[in-house]
XYZ file of C-alpha atoms in Angstrom:
282
model
C -3.543 14.308 -18.534
C -5.346 11.120 -17.612
C -5.767 8.423 -20.270
C -8.674 6.039 -19.773
C -7.666 2.485 -20.668
C -10.996 0.857 -19.803
C -14.060 1.346 -17.606
C -16.582 -1.228 -16.444
C -19.886 -1.056 -14.612
C -19.470 -2.681 -11.196
C -21.955 -2.846 -8.264
C -23.671 0.296 -9.489
C -20.372 2.170 -9.761
C -17.465 2.189 -12.211
C -14.260 0.171 -12.150
C -11.670 1.939 -14.278
C -8.066 1.528 -15.387
C -5.975 4.565 -16.241
C -2.540 5.789 -17.345
C -0.847 9.108 -16.699
C 2.568 10.759 -16.824
C 4.329 10.806 -13.461
C 6.818 13.626 -12.846
C 8.293 11.747 -9.882
C 8.906 8.557 -11.859
C 9.699 10.217 -15.186
C 7.594 7.610 -16.993
C 3.954 6.794 -17.564
C 2.286 4.924 -14.701
C -0.918 2.907 -14.531
C -3.463 2.764 -11.725
C -7.024 1.625 -11.120
C -9.984 3.265 -9.410
C -13.364 2.012 -8.266
C -15.891 4.839 -7.957
C -19.020 3.799 -6.009
C -22.558 4.779 -7.008
C -22.733 7.497 -4.312
C -20.490 9.626 -6.555
C -23.593 10.584 -8.522
C -24.750 12.669 -5.547
C -21.906 15.127 -6.116
C -20.311 15.183 -2.659
C -16.653 14.246 -2.159
C -16.181 10.686 -0.911
C -13.604 9.036 1.357
C -10.840 7.287 -0.568
C -8.664 4.274 0.209
C -5.310 3.743 -1.480
C -4.285 0.093 -1.782
C -0.631 -0.913 -2.246
C -0.071 -4.376 -3.690
C 2.719 -6.842 -3.049
C 5.657 -8.233 -4.995
C 5.002 -9.037 -8.685
C 1.510 -7.496 -8.626
C 0.083 -4.688 -10.761
C -2.685 -2.121 -10.505
C -5.118 -4.841 -11.589
C -4.417 -7.495 -8.968
C -6.416 -6.159 -6.035
C -9.363 -5.026 -8.138
C -9.656 -8.440 -9.829
C -8.943 -10.751 -6.877
C -9.963 -9.122 -3.588
C -13.698 -8.699 -4.130
C -13.678 -5.333 -2.414
C -15.972 -3.382 -4.745
C -19.203 -4.788 -3.295
C -18.429 -3.406 0.159
C -16.985 -0.154 -1.197
C -20.215 0.348 -3.132
C -22.248 -0.167 0.031
C -20.098 2.203 2.095
C -19.535 4.874 -0.548
C -15.755 4.602 -0.575
C -13.474 5.177 -3.551
C -10.789 2.494 -3.993
C -7.460 3.253 -5.693
C -4.746 0.717 -6.534
C -1.333 1.687 -7.890
C 1.217 -0.316 -9.827
C 4.092 -1.735 -7.781
C 7.043 -0.188 -9.656
C 7.970 1.800 -12.727
C 7.700 -0.081 -16.017
C 10.098 0.423 -18.904
C 12.883 2.197 -17.046
C 15.424 0.215 -19.040
C 17.777 -0.417 -16.123
C 20.072 -3.384 -16.653
C 18.987 -6.210 -14.356
C 15.686 -4.685 -13.250
C 13.754 -7.756 -14.405
C 16.226 -10.396 -13.231
C 14.606 -11.051 -9.824
C 10.961 -11.433 -8.884
C 11.585 -9.746 -5.536
C 13.575 -6.714 -6.724
C 13.246 -4.194 -9.534
C 10.188 -4.465 -11.793
C 7.144 -5.249 -9.661
C 9.135 -4.589 -6.484
C 9.547 -0.854 -5.963
C 9.061 -1.107 -2.156
C 7.227 2.241 -2.021
C 10.328 4.324 -1.329
C 12.409 6.848 -3.266
C 15.685 5.217 -4.270
C 18.796 7.258 -3.565
C 21.342 5.055 -5.358
C 22.166 5.108 -9.056
C 20.797 3.817 -11.408
C 17.589 3.285 -9.417
C 17.226 6.857 -8.186
C 16.228 8.217 -11.604
C 12.934 6.330 -11.905
C 12.359 4.216 -8.787
C 10.605 6.889 -6.721
C 7.476 5.106 -5.595
C 6.999 7.044 -2.351
C 6.796 10.353 -4.219
C 4.612 8.718 -6.828
C 2.018 7.383 -4.379
C 1.979 10.328 -1.978
C 2.177 13.105 -4.569
C 1.530 12.156 -8.209
C -1.099 9.466 -7.701
C -2.895 11.457 -5.029
C -3.026 14.531 -7.283
C -4.320 12.452 -10.192
C -7.094 11.016 -8.032
C -8.080 14.360 -6.535
C -8.040 16.028 -9.948
C -10.150 13.464 -11.752
C -12.416 11.737 -9.211
C -14.760 12.946 -6.428
C -12.290 12.162 -3.639
C -12.182 14.060 -0.354
C -8.573 15.127 0.415
C -9.398 15.253 4.132
C -10.604 11.636 4.251
C -7.835 9.451 2.875
C -6.712 6.074 4.162
C -4.075 3.605 3.020
C -3.747 -0.173 3.214
C -1.816 -2.907 1.475
C -0.510 -6.462 1.326
C 2.990 -7.861 1.964
C 5.395 -5.384 0.319
C 2.347 -3.142 0.002
C 1.556 -3.633 3.673
C 5.074 -2.405 4.369
C 4.355 0.554 2.095
C 1.024 1.337 3.717
C 2.493 1.346 7.212
C 5.605 3.345 6.337
C 3.853 5.918 4.146
C 1.149 6.409 6.763
C 3.764 6.912 9.472
C 5.899 9.205 7.286
C 2.938 11.243 5.982
C 0.535 11.482 8.876
C -0.847 14.749 7.462
C -2.078 12.865 4.376
C -3.495 9.564 5.645
C -6.010 9.387 8.486
C -6.280 5.598 8.651
C -4.003 2.635 7.956
C -4.243 -1.157 7.865
C -2.348 -4.076 6.328
C -2.511 -7.703 5.301
C 0.607 -9.743 6.136
C 2.952 -6.740 5.923
C 6.734 -6.882 5.732
C 6.805 -5.288 9.159
C 10.555 -5.123 9.847
C 12.273 -5.036 6.440
C 15.730 -4.199 7.773
C 15.732 -7.632 9.421
C 14.446 -9.791 6.545
C 15.941 -10.941 3.222
C 13.409 -9.140 1.028
C 13.989 -5.831 2.762
C 17.757 -6.174 2.972
C 17.997 -6.955 -0.746
C 15.816 -4.009 -1.737
C 17.225 -1.481 0.709
C 20.870 -2.247 -0.064
C 20.281 -1.569 -3.763
C 17.808 1.305 -3.510
C 19.238 3.083 -0.448
C 22.871 1.961 -0.235
C 24.827 0.658 2.721
C 23.752 3.200 5.364
C 21.384 1.290 7.613
C 20.310 4.498 9.335
C 18.658 5.385 6.024
C 17.004 1.963 5.992
C 15.344 2.681 9.345
C 13.422 5.570 7.788
C 11.544 3.014 5.681
C 10.991 0.336 8.316
C 7.568 0.449 9.985
C 8.780 -1.008 13.266
C 11.667 1.463 13.530
C 9.445 4.401 12.577
C 6.820 3.428 15.137
C 9.368 3.254 17.955
C 10.214 6.926 17.393
C 6.579 8.079 17.675
C 3.875 8.346 20.311
C 0.384 7.133 19.422
C 0.466 8.364 15.784
C -2.919 6.798 14.956
C -5.007 6.984 18.130
C -8.020 5.335 16.484
C -5.970 2.223 15.897
C -4.183 0.172 13.245
C -5.561 -3.117 11.912
C -3.328 -5.971 10.686
C -4.385 -9.450 9.592
C -1.827 -12.258 9.367
C -2.315 -15.850 8.244
C -0.528 -18.465 10.330
C -0.140 -20.793 7.314
C 1.794 -18.049 5.503
C 5.073 -19.571 4.264
C 6.768 -16.162 4.514
C 5.711 -15.443 8.093
C 8.813 -16.479 10.039
C 11.567 -15.305 7.697
C 10.128 -12.257 5.924
C 7.199 -10.651 7.757
C 8.052 -10.321 11.477
C 4.703 -8.964 12.754
C 5.880 -9.401 16.331
C 8.455 -6.629 15.783
C 5.737 -4.170 14.813
C 3.544 -5.381 17.652
C 6.355 -4.676 20.107
C 6.995 -1.254 18.583
C 3.317 -0.342 18.921
C 3.374 -1.307 22.595
C 6.402 0.934 23.086
C 4.703 3.811 21.244
C 1.351 3.383 23.038
C -0.187 2.793 19.626
C -3.481 0.863 19.617
C -3.037 -2.160 17.349
C -5.380 -4.968 16.421
C -3.173 -7.781 15.113
C -5.327 -10.763 14.185
C -3.627 -14.115 13.571
C -5.627 -16.633 11.533
C -5.095 -20.394 11.514
C -5.116 -22.003 8.073
C -4.678 -18.834 5.985
C -1.678 -18.339 3.693
C -0.164 -15.310 1.924
C -2.467 -15.142 -1.089
C -5.621 -13.374 -2.182
C -7.991 -15.992 -0.765
C -6.740 -14.688 2.587
C -7.208 -11.057 1.559
C -10.685 -11.690 0.145
C -11.687 -13.339 3.424
C -10.970 -10.226 5.511
C -11.071 -7.259 3.116
C -14.588 -6.330 4.233
C -13.322 -5.868 7.796
C -10.604 -3.535 6.531
C -12.969 -1.400 4.489
C -15.351 -1.066 7.423
C -12.408 -0.238 9.736
C -11.297 2.607 7.455
C -14.838 3.820 6.827
C -15.490 4.125 10.537
C -12.413 6.320 11.010
C -12.784 8.385 7.838
C -16.447 9.203 8.498
C -16.173 9.818 12.228
């Protein structure tokens, strides 16, 4: 059952915040949805799932990105999930800003004690998708996914791992090769254990190398060149190389003067929505 926490009129549509029980997580989860005014016509609409970055919540994108205006114009539903379980009660889960609470990395943990509740891949792909389809006028055949930083990692990996679910994918400053960066190594070693072959199944660059043109209509990535995390944590060149190897069309735009924050996302979010809309309505 879906619990409505709040709803607000927004650009002729409705911006809402909700809570529901997640079988995959074993706890209640929160998410947000923007429903554009075209929903009143009764036809199912394309839907974009947004995955946020470290420390963010289901509110961050909806408050900071300014995406609703364009979504209202295009007739696209926007969905944003939380970034981890809340209230799991695991010792140490709140000790680090880049691991545990707010840092679920959009995978299903296999290592105790994380494996009981930290199952964000199953949550996003199954539970959240079912909640959206069951309660909002979303078209299951026209779903895209995008995200930022850790969420960009999640968008790329979930799209590549679930190509039957998502028809379009894009990212802002994604963690593109997590097995080779400190954030990814910290998360994967705790959530997935020591087997680095298991890590590769959640690394966008490694996944892409094993495929052949998985998204023929292209992938869009924006990266700020003033991003303080670019060199050590993000590694877009690894994903760029993997796409070349996989014959995957990729538009990787590098922007002088832009950092890792939401001013950067707000500057280019319209391009991403129009990119997805073009593919999902083709």
